[in-house]
Tab-separated table of C-alpha atoms and ligand atoms in Angstrom:
chain	number	residue	atom	x	y	z
A	1	UNK	CA	-41.424	233.387	99.015
A	2	UNK	CA	-40.109	236.636	100.416
A	3	UNK	CA	-42.658	239.543	100.550
A	4	UNK	CA	-42.568	242.379	98.086
A	5	UNK	CA	-41.120	245.533	99.768
A	6	UNK	CA	-42.957	248.511	98.554
A	7	UNK	CA	-42.329	252.017	99.596
A	8	UNK	CA	-45.197	254.625	100.061
A	9	UNK	CA	-44.478	258.339	99.921
A	10	UNK	CA	-47.422	260.421	101.001
A	11	UNK	CA	-47.576	264.191	100.505
A	12	UNK	CA	-49.442	267.066	99.267
A	13	UNK	CA	-46.769	267.521	96.567
A	14	UNK	CA	-47.815	271.000	96.129
A	15	UNK	CA	-45.623	270.932	93.930
A	16	UNK	CA	-43.576	267.841	93.734
A	17	UNK	CA	-39.744	268.766	93.780
A	18	UNK	CA	-36.496	267.239	93.287
A	19	UNK	CA	-35.906	266.611	96.999
A	20	UNK	CA	-39.074	264.318	97.175
A	21	UNK	CA	-37.502	262.526	94.170
A	22	UNK	CA	-34.039	262.214	95.812
A	23	UNK	CA	-35.671	260.808	98.992
A	24	UNK	CA	-37.440	258.222	97.045
A	25	UNK	CA	-34.492	257.035	95.087
A	26	UNK	CA	-32.510	256.899	98.403
A	27	UNK	CA	-35.348	254.848	99.914
A	28	UNK	CA	-35.270	252.556	96.879
A	29	UNK	CA	-31.748	251.729	97.362
A	30	UNK	CA	-31.236	251.764	101.108
A	31	UNK	CA	-34.429	249.823	101.882
A	32	UNK	CA	-34.045	247.452	98.898
A	33	UNK	CA	-37.633	248.341	97.736
A	34	UNK	CA	-38.973	246.940	94.360
A	35	UNK	CA	-41.138	249.965	93.907
A	36	UNK	CA	-42.523	253.186	95.293
A	37	UNK	CA	-46.176	254.321	95.270
A	38	UNK	CA	-46.686	258.187	95.492
A	39	UNK	CA	-49.728	258.961	97.263
A	40	UNK	CA	-50.780	262.546	96.601
A	41	UNK	CA	-53.373	263.749	99.033
A	42	UNK	CA	-56.875	264.715	97.868
A	43	UNK	CA	-58.792	267.943	98.301
A	44	UNK	CA	-59.418	268.581	101.898
A	45	UNK	CA	-63.150	269.628	102.894
A	46	UNK	CA	-61.768	273.121	103.664
A	47	UNK	CA	-59.349	273.919	100.901
A	48	UNK	CA	-56.055	275.324	102.352
A	49	UNK	CA	-54.700	278.639	101.035
A	50	UNK	CA	-52.347	277.993	98.217
A	51	UNK	CA	-53.165	274.279	97.650
A	52	UNK	CA	-53.581	273.680	94.083
A	53	UNK	CA	-56.314	271.143	92.822
A	54	UNK	CA	-55.815	267.419	93.845
A	55	UNK	CA	-56.056	266.793	89.926
A	56	UNK	CA	-53.168	269.267	89.240
A	57	UNK	CA	-51.061	267.693	92.062
A	58	UNK	CA	-51.611	264.326	90.788
A	59	UNK	CA	-50.738	265.106	87.293
A	60	UNK	CA	-47.428	267.002	88.530
A	61	UNK	CA	-46.586	263.994	90.510
A	62	UNK	CA	-47.190	261.444	87.684
A	63	UNK	CA	-45.082	263.894	85.392
A	64	UNK	CA	-42.172	263.990	87.728
A	65	UNK	CA	-41.931	260.211	88.278
A	66	UNK	CA	-42.478	259.171	84.490
A	67	UNK	CA	-38.790	258.546	83.883
A	68	UNK	CA	-38.432	256.061	86.636
A	69	UNK	CA	-40.342	252.681	85.906
A	70	UNK	CA	-40.154	251.862	89.874
A	71	UNK	CA	-42.192	254.815	90.741
A	72	UNK	CA	-45.908	254.752	90.306
A	73	UNK	CA	-48.769	257.282	91.412
A	74	UNK	CA	-51.856	256.207	93.093
A	75	UNK	CA	-55.226	258.005	93.004
A	76	UNK	CA	-56.286	256.177	96.352
A	77	UNK	CA	-56.329	259.450	98.261
A	78	UNK	CA	-57.865	261.438	95.672
A	79	UNK	CA	-60.754	259.408	95.044
A	80	UNK	CA	-62.044	259.508	98.436
A	81	UNK	CA	-64.094	262.461	99.925
A	82	UNK	CA	-64.078	263.762	103.142
A	83	UNK	CA	-61.107	263.761	105.696
A	84	UNK	CA	-58.717	261.135	104.676
A	85	UNK	CA	-56.542	259.354	107.312
A	86	UNK	CA	-53.294	257.532	106.515
A	87	UNK	CA	-54.441	254.490	108.383
A	88	UNK	CA	-57.474	254.158	106.008
A	89	UNK	CA	-55.160	254.281	103.099
A	90	UNK	CA	-52.737	251.754	104.632
A	91	UNK	CA	-55.667	249.321	105.236
A	92	UNK	CA	-56.931	249.519	101.652
A	93	UNK	CA	-53.386	249.042	100.429
A	94	UNK	CA	-53.076	245.836	102.685
A	95	UNK	CA	-56.342	244.578	101.315
A	96	UNK	CA	-55.134	245.258	97.561
A	97	UNK	CA	-51.527	244.006	98.109
A	98	UNK	CA	-51.722	241.354	100.982
A	99	UNK	CA	-48.307	239.970	100.308
A	100	UNK	CA	-46.327	243.049	100.458
A	101	UNK	CA	-44.429	244.722	103.213
A	102	UNK	CA	-45.049	248.435	103.294
A	103	UNK	CA	-42.372	251.342	104.145
A	104	UNK	CA	-43.888	254.628	104.574
A	105	UNK	CA	-41.302	257.253	103.650
A	106	UNK	CA	-41.447	260.604	105.551
A	107	UNK	CA	-39.591	263.756	106.665
A	108	UNK	CA	-38.620	263.841	110.281
A	109	UNK	CA	-40.962	266.517	110.633
A	110	UNK	CA	-43.988	264.582	109.713
A	111	UNK	CA	-42.522	261.457	111.646
A	112	UNK	CA	-42.592	263.548	114.864
A	113	UNK	CA	-46.341	264.437	114.273
A	114	UNK	CA	-47.201	260.825	114.092
A	115	UNK	CA	-48.795	260.556	117.700
A	116	UNK	CA	-51.674	262.968	116.220
A	117	UNK	CA	-52.309	260.919	113.352
A	118	UNK	CA	-55.441	258.628	113.556
A	119	UNK	CA	-54.847	255.417	115.670
A	120	UNK	CA	-51.013	255.596	115.345
A	121	UNK	CA	-50.658	252.089	116.920
A	122	UNK	CA	-52.509	250.642	114.054
A	123	UNK	CA	-50.462	252.493	111.683
A	124	UNK	CA	-47.330	251.158	113.195
A	125	UNK	CA	-48.621	247.541	112.726
A	126	UNK	CA	-49.332	248.217	109.104
A	127	UNK	CA	-46.018	249.745	107.931
A	128	UNK	CA	-42.522	250.560	108.917
A	129	UNK	CA	-40.970	254.045	108.200
A	130	UNK	CA	-38.066	255.308	106.417
A	131	UNK	CA	-37.141	258.527	107.720
A	132	UNK	CA	-35.445	261.410	105.989
A	133	UNK	CA	-33.583	264.034	108.206
A	134	UNK	CA	-34.890	267.580	107.586
A	135	UNK	CA	-32.837	270.461	108.725
A	136	UNK	CA	-35.422	273.036	109.584
A	137	UNK	CA	-37.226	270.841	112.166
A	138	UNK	CA	-37.162	272.031	115.694
A	139	UNK	CA	-37.234	268.938	118.050
A	140	UNK	CA	-38.143	270.770	121.271
A	141	UNK	CA	-41.916	270.324	120.957
A	142	UNK	CA	-41.900	266.595	119.954
A	143	UNK	CA	-41.708	263.171	121.070
A	144	UNK	CA	-38.486	261.544	120.688
A	145	UNK	CA	-37.630	258.695	118.512
A	146	UNK	CA	-37.281	256.413	121.368
A	147	UNK	CA	-40.822	257.146	122.670
A	148	UNK	CA	-42.088	256.302	119.079
A	149	UNK	CA	-40.223	253.146	119.056
A	150	UNK	CA	-41.128	252.112	122.520
A	151	UNK	CA	-44.788	252.312	121.188
A	152	UNK	CA	-43.876	249.870	118.353
A	153	UNK	CA	-42.919	251.971	115.464
A	154	UNK	CA	-40.337	250.408	113.094
A	155	UNK	CA	-37.959	253.187	111.928
A	156	UNK	CA	-35.049	253.591	109.651
A	157	UNK	CA	-33.191	256.547	108.908
A	158	UNK	CA	-32.080	257.127	105.341
A	159	UNK	CA	-28.411	258.332	104.966
A	160	UNK	CA	-29.416	261.418	102.873
A	161	UNK	CA	-28.095	264.469	104.550
A	162	UNK	CA	-30.593	267.176	105.463
A	163	UNK	CA	-31.411	269.895	102.740
A	164	UNK	CA	-33.517	272.925	103.059
A	165	UNK	CA	-35.975	272.477	100.410
A	166	UNK	CA	-39.749	272.822	100.913
A	167	UNK	CA	-42.830	273.258	98.686
A	168	UNK	CA	-43.885	276.148	100.632
A	169	UNK	CA	-40.661	278.064	99.705
A	170	UNK	CA	-40.845	276.788	96.091
A	171	UNK	CA	-44.366	278.358	95.857
A	172	UNK	CA	-43.342	281.786	97.103
A	173	UNK	CA	-40.430	281.608	94.507
A	174	UNK	CA	-42.865	280.863	91.874
A	175	UNK	CA	-45.395	283.639	92.821
A	176	UNK	CA	-42.294	285.941	92.691
A	177	UNK	CA	-41.462	285.074	89.087
A	178	UNK	CA	-38.695	282.794	89.771
A	179	UNK	CA	-37.937	279.213	88.140
A	180	UNK	CA	-36.637	277.317	91.040
A	181	UNK	CA	-34.197	274.796	90.028
A	182	UNK	CA	-35.669	272.206	92.291
A	183	UNK	CA	-39.003	271.910	90.337
A	184	UNK	CA	-38.325	269.200	87.492
A	185	UNK	CA	-38.551	270.820	84.002
A	186	UNK	CA	-41.602	268.952	82.984
A	187	UNK	CA	-43.547	269.898	86.033
A	188	UNK	CA	-42.268	273.676	85.641
A	189	UNK	CA	-43.881	273.694	82.120
A	190	UNK	CA	-47.223	272.111	83.442
A	191	UNK	CA	-47.176	274.941	86.170
A	192	UNK	CA	-46.864	277.426	83.404
A	193	UNK	CA	-49.245	275.906	81.174
A	194	UNK	CA	-51.871	275.733	83.931
A	195	UNK	CA	-51.100	278.993	85.578
A	196	UNK	CA	-50.647	277.564	88.974
A	197	UNK	CA	-49.198	279.299	92.128
A	198	UNK	CA	-49.415	282.807	90.689
A	199	UNK	CA	-47.281	281.917	87.589
A	200	UNK	CA	-49.535	283.556	84.678
A	201	UNK	CA	-51.069	280.827	82.394
A	202	UNK	CA	-49.071	280.742	78.891
A	203	UNK	CA	-48.897	279.971	76.167
A	204	UNK	CA	-52.392	280.972	75.364
A	205	UNK	CA	-54.865	278.229	74.931
A	206	UNK	CA	-52.261	275.666	76.051
A	207	UNK	CA	-54.327	274.847	79.279
A	208	UNK	CA	-57.405	273.940	76.924
A	209	UNK	CA	-55.015	271.866	74.575
A	210	UNK	CA	-53.239	269.847	77.431
A	211	UNK	CA	-56.008	267.326	78.520
A	212	UNK	CA	-56.604	266.188	74.727
A	213	UNK	CA	-53.009	266.089	74.079
A	214	UNK	CA	-52.458	263.925	77.181
A	215	UNK	CA	-55.032	261.212	75.733
A	216	UNK	CA	-53.453	261.531	72.355
A	217	UNK	CA	-49.728	260.545	73.532
A	218	UNK	CA	-48.209	257.960	75.415
A	219	UNK	CA	-46.619	259.132	78.673
A	220	UNK	CA	-43.068	259.145	77.093
A	221	UNK	CA	-44.211	261.216	74.375
A	222	UNK	CA	-46.032	263.755	76.717
A	223	UNK	CA	-42.878	263.969	78.796
A	224	UNK	CA	-41.079	264.790	75.659
A	225	UNK	CA	-43.375	267.361	74.425
A	226	UNK	CA	-43.207	269.260	77.694
A	227	UNK	CA	-39.596	269.264	77.815
A	228	UNK	CA	-39.428	270.383	74.044
A	229	UNK	CA	-41.911	273.305	74.853
A	230	UNK	CA	-39.711	274.283	77.775
A	231	UNK	CA	-36.352	274.026	75.810
A	232	UNK	CA	-38.031	275.972	72.891
A	233	UNK	CA	-39.144	278.719	75.070
A	234	UNK	CA	-35.396	278.888	76.458
A	235	UNK	CA	-34.174	279.274	72.813
A	236	UNK	CA	-36.585	281.796	71.828
A	237	UNK	CA	-35.547	283.914	74.687
A	238	UNK	CA	-31.934	283.671	74.179
A	239	UNK	CA	-32.451	284.388	70.421
A	240	UNK	CA	-35.210	287.089	70.686
A	241	UNK	CA	-37.968	285.062	69.153
A	242	UNK	CA	-41.632	284.717	70.311
A	243	UNK	CA	-41.192	282.620	73.448
A	244	UNK	CA	-45.107	281.686	73.698
A	245	UNK	CA	-45.100	280.855	69.971
A	246	UNK	CA	-42.169	278.554	70.289
A	247	UNK	CA	-43.274	276.937	73.412
A	248	UNK	CA	-46.629	276.214	71.918
A	249	UNK	CA	-45.083	274.727	68.908
A	250	UNK	CA	-42.994	272.262	71.160
A	251	UNK	CA	-46.000	271.102	73.206
A	252	UNK	CA	-47.904	270.495	70.049
A	253	UNK	CA	-45.166	269.235	67.624
A	254	UNK	CA	-45.780	265.812	68.030
A	255	UNK	CA	-49.557	265.784	68.429
A	256	UNK	CA	-49.814	263.100	65.643
A	257	UNK	CA	-47.009	261.137	66.596
A	258	UNK	CA	-48.827	258.306	68.357
A	259	UNK	CA	-51.124	257.742	65.261
A	260	UNK	CA	-50.562	254.494	63.258
A	261	UNK	CA	-49.079	255.096	59.693
A	262	UNK	CA	-52.324	254.193	58.003
A	263	UNK	CA	-54.281	256.847	60.068
A	264	UNK	CA	-51.660	259.449	59.169
A	265	UNK	CA	-51.908	258.511	55.487
A	266	UNK	CA	-55.840	258.684	55.664
A	267	UNK	CA	-55.823	262.174	57.044
A	268	UNK	CA	-52.844	263.302	54.654
A	269	UNK	CA	-55.338	262.055	51.692
A	270	UNK	CA	-58.474	263.391	53.130
A	271	UNK	CA	-57.054	266.804	53.570
A	272	UNK	CA	-55.454	266.733	50.251
A	273	UNK	CA	-51.707	267.307	51.611
A	274	UNK	CA	-49.229	267.710	48.875
A	275	UNK	CA	-46.482	265.406	50.066
A	276	UNK	CA	-43.613	263.545	48.476
A	277	UNK	CA	-43.734	259.528	48.382
A	278	UNK	CA	-41.039	259.402	50.978
A	279	UNK	CA	-42.718	261.453	53.556
A	280	UNK	CA	-46.081	259.514	52.927
A	281	UNK	CA	-44.451	256.172	53.404
A	282	UNK	CA	-42.986	256.873	56.732
A	283	UNK	CA	-44.639	257.830	60.061
A	284	UNK	CA	-41.422	259.075	61.491
A	285	UNK	CA	-41.727	261.934	58.720
A	286	UNK	CA	-45.404	262.152	58.274
A	287	UNK	CA	-46.563	262.967	61.705
A	288	UNK	CA	-45.015	266.591	61.058
A	289	UNK	CA	-47.242	267.632	58.242
A	290	UNK	CA	-50.241	265.745	59.514
A	291	UNK	CA	-49.700	267.120	63.004
A	292	UNK	CA	-49.796	270.697	61.649
A	293	UNK	CA	-52.985	270.019	60.130
A	294	UNK	CA	-54.554	268.405	63.490
A	295	UNK	CA	-52.995	271.328	65.686
A	296	UNK	CA	-54.901	273.867	63.324
A	297	UNK	CA	-58.030	272.179	62.767
A	298	UNK	CA	-58.500	270.177	65.997
A	299	UNK	CA	-56.743	272.048	68.684
A	300	UNK	CA	-57.428	275.598	67.165
A	301	UNK	CA	-53.558	276.642	66.670
A	302	UNK	CA	-53.898	279.390	64.189
A	303	UNK	CA	-50.407	281.074	64.171
A	304	UNK	CA	-48.839	280.399	60.821
A	305	UNK	CA	-45.280	280.439	62.447
A	306	UNK	CA	-46.264	277.827	64.673
A	307	UNK	CA	-47.898	275.538	61.997
A	308	UNK	CA	-44.874	276.037	59.796
A	309	UNK	CA	-42.448	274.850	62.506
A	310	UNK	CA	-44.772	271.948	63.422
A	311	UNK	CA	-44.949	270.958	59.599
A	312	UNK	CA	-41.355	270.802	59.192
A	313	UNK	CA	-39.988	269.712	62.485
A	314	UNK	CA	-38.781	266.258	60.946
A	315	UNK	CA	-36.914	266.939	57.699
A	316	UNK	CA	-36.345	270.893	57.985
A	317	UNK	CA	-37.289	273.120	54.894
A	318	UNK	CA	-35.097	275.462	52.820
A	319	UNK	CA	-35.878	278.621	54.107
A	320	UNK	CA	-36.621	277.704	57.546
A	321	UNK	CA	-37.323	280.545	59.702
A	322	UNK	CA	-35.867	281.020	62.996
A	323	UNK	CA	-38.779	279.502	64.871
A	324	UNK	CA	-38.663	276.533	62.684
A	325	UNK	CA	-34.999	276.203	63.764
A	326	UNK	CA	-35.868	276.473	67.283
A	327	UNK	CA	-38.468	273.709	67.207
A	328	UNK	CA	-36.216	271.539	65.148
A	329	UNK	CA	-33.459	272.028	67.696
A	330	UNK	CA	-35.496	271.763	70.889
A	331	UNK	CA	-36.848	268.393	69.605
A	332	UNK	CA	-32.972	267.249	69.356
A	333	UNK	CA	-31.537	268.747	72.497
A	334	UNK	CA	-34.318	268.413	75.291
A	335	UNK	CA	-33.010	267.234	78.430
A	336	UNK	CA	-34.443	263.592	78.315
A	337	UNK	CA	-33.094	262.900	74.922
A	338	UNK	CA	-30.841	259.805	74.765
A	339	UNK	CA	-27.435	260.563	73.865
A	340	UNK	CA	-26.430	260.578	70.184
A	341	UNK	CA	-22.870	261.573	68.621
A	342	UNK	CA	-22.799	265.175	68.304
A	343	UNK	CA	-25.538	266.007	71.077
A	344	UNK	CA	-23.298	267.848	73.251
A	345	UNK	CA	-21.986	269.948	70.386
A	346	UNK	CA	-25.656	270.675	69.201
A	347	UNK	CA	-26.612	271.627	72.630
A	348	UNK	CA	-23.763	274.152	72.860
A	349	UNK	CA	-24.268	275.743	69.557
A	350	UNK	CA	-27.882	275.967	70.106
A	351	UNK	CA	-27.299	278.594	72.707
A	352	UNK	CA	-25.019	280.635	70.047
A	353	UNK	CA	-26.207	280.168	66.530
A	354	UNK	CA	-29.310	278.680	65.349
A	355	UNK	CA	-28.046	278.143	61.772
A	356	UNK	CA	-24.874	276.601	63.056
A	357	UNK	CA	-26.722	274.277	65.351
A	358	UNK	CA	-29.369	273.227	62.794
A	359	UNK	CA	-26.474	272.430	60.279
A	360	UNK	CA	-24.553	270.444	62.868
A	361	UNK	CA	-27.685	268.391	63.753
A	362	UNK	CA	-28.739	267.678	60.324
A	363	UNK	CA	-25.349	266.526	59.369
A	364	UNK	CA	-25.375	264.345	62.407
A	365	UNK	CA	-28.812	263.062	61.090
A	366	UNK	CA	-27.104	262.286	57.736
A	367	UNK	CA	-24.395	260.200	59.349
A	368	UNK	CA	-26.889	258.302	61.462
A	369	UNK	CA	-28.935	257.626	58.356
A	370	UNK	CA	-26.068	256.671	56.257
A	371	UNK	CA	-24.870	254.239	59.068
A	372	UNK	CA	-28.331	252.723	59.378
A	373	UNK	CA	-27.902	252.315	55.343
A	374	UNK	CA	-31.315	254.090	54.932
A	375	UNK	CA	-32.067	256.702	52.443
A	376	UNK	CA	-31.681	260.312	53.390
A	377	UNK	CA	-34.886	262.205	52.788
A	378	UNK	CA	-34.129	264.575	49.860
A	379	UNK	CA	-35.116	267.653	51.956
A	380	UNK	CA	-32.531	267.206	54.448
A	381	UNK	CA	-29.749	267.370	51.872
A	382	UNK	CA	-31.163	270.173	50.274
A	383	UNK	CA	-31.508	271.965	53.842
A	384	UNK	CA	-27.851	271.173	54.558
A	385	UNK	CA	-26.848	272.590	51.214
A	386	UNK	CA	-28.861	275.926	51.936
A	387	UNK	CA	-27.467	276.228	55.266
A	388	UNK	CA	-23.934	275.881	54.223
A	389	UNK	CA	-24.397	278.805	51.766
A	390	UNK	CA	-25.855	281.145	54.363
A	391	UNK	CA	-23.595	284.158	55.332
A	392	UNK	CA	-23.864	283.005	59.217
A	393	UNK	CA	-22.264	279.622	58.426
A	394	UNK	CA	-18.787	279.508	59.445
A	395	UNK	CA	-17.682	276.079	57.775
B	401	ATP	P1	-44.751	271.977	102.253
B	401	ATP	O1	-43.616	272.968	102.462
B	401	ATP	O2	-46.012	272.499	101.575
B	401	ATP	O3	-45.134	271.390	103.618
B	401	ATP	P2	-43.311	269.604	101.858
B	401	ATP	O4	-42.421	269.379	100.485
B	401	ATP	O5	-42.548	269.701	103.120
B	401	ATP	O6	-44.132	270.880	101.617
B	401	ATP	P3	-45.151	267.481	101.091
B	401	ATP	O7	-45.175	267.567	99.636
B	401	ATP	O8	-46.284	267.185	101.947
B	401	ATP	O9	-44.600	268.515	101.972
B	401	ATP	O10	-43.867	266.381	101.600
B	401	ATP	C1	-43.897	264.775	101.271
B	401	ATP	C2	-42.992	264.120	102.226
B	401	ATP	O11	-41.680	264.455	102.095
B	401	ATP	C3	-43.277	264.636	103.680
B	401	ATP	O12	-43.175	263.461	104.412
B	401	ATP	C4	-42.289	265.483	104.071
B	401	ATP	O13	-41.713	265.469	105.297
B	401	ATP	C5	-41.176	264.967	103.070
B	401	ATP	N1	-40.330	266.209	102.734
B	401	ATP	C6	-40.559	267.090	102.061
B	401	ATP	N2	-39.320	267.965	101.726
B	401	ATP	C7	-38.380	267.367	102.446
B	401	ATP	C8	-37.055	267.693	102.816
B	401	ATP	N3	-36.432	268.809	102.336
B	401	ATP	N4	-36.271	266.947	103.649
B	401	ATP	C9	-36.799	265.844	104.203
B	401	ATP	N5	-38.242	265.498	103.881
B	401	ATP	C10	-38.925	266.081	103.199
């Protein structure tokens, strides 16, 4: 039987960026790998200036790779103490996966540092290398590729053209208040929540809420929540609303989404929530009002505007505030949302008019529900009628 071909991508990932992901995707295709394991380094015994804690770097790497099922993140280097050598990691992996061939993916800069690794000859026996060219690398001080090959290194160059992106430069731009486009949006959101790399920690309280939310949600739902938070923040900025409030509403809006219907119904009963029978019978609707209850009582969210936005994010409500509309829309248009008829139109409208975009989105929901031959929640129809009569509405 052919051996499984597994890519390994080691690094500090301080933070992970789009270039790391592009290199991994290229390696996957060009070396016909079945999967790639990312190996964030642990905390070194003497912490380097500017190096975020290993748990943060692990979580950012996990978040960045959630959308690709062939990417996984290992704690193998995190859970060891002292100085960690690649050769030890490779030996451990070889024991765990004896029937695999390993391909270590590295930038050319790292490759040429290889002779300084511990026992490079043993490393050459344990894995082959997939090398990505790097434009800022200076060849003069380094051994040539031929020398490495003569020592037994198996090398394959990836076709990706060099690109000047480095985590060092990204950290500098973050500290200067920029939002570097090379940072995936969910990672940027995590950086903001945790206040890493000199970015002020915001919204207030989110860093304490995050670990609990991470346990309460599936990975997919957590990714969605981070992207809704980032989108809600952008919409709040465009429309002059409270950015922190909208961002926190986005982060927390699905805090009850992964609960089974019976649990949601029990909480609704215990907390005496006044709800109609359609909402009570459907987890897709009920997680809104129950979520607001949980956000308030278990996570300590106390802003009435945030709680209102969470409560009505599934059906909307007559008299929706701008913050309600921002969460409603962010939930519908965040970048990982699967395409649906009208999505691009709602995205474009959301930057111009909250009312128009909410109306367009609700009409699209009405069409979808009618195609499914399912009943439309009466509140959604009432909200559509209310929005149609507002002076801001054009048609
Ligand atoms: P720093 O600037 O902090 O050194 P980095 O992104 O270069 O950050 P790591 O996070 O350790 O460093 O990178 C993981 C791997 O990705 C390394 O093998 C590195 O050489 C490679 N790599 C990172 N950025 C690039 C790039 N722009 N081109 C090619 N390889 C890269």
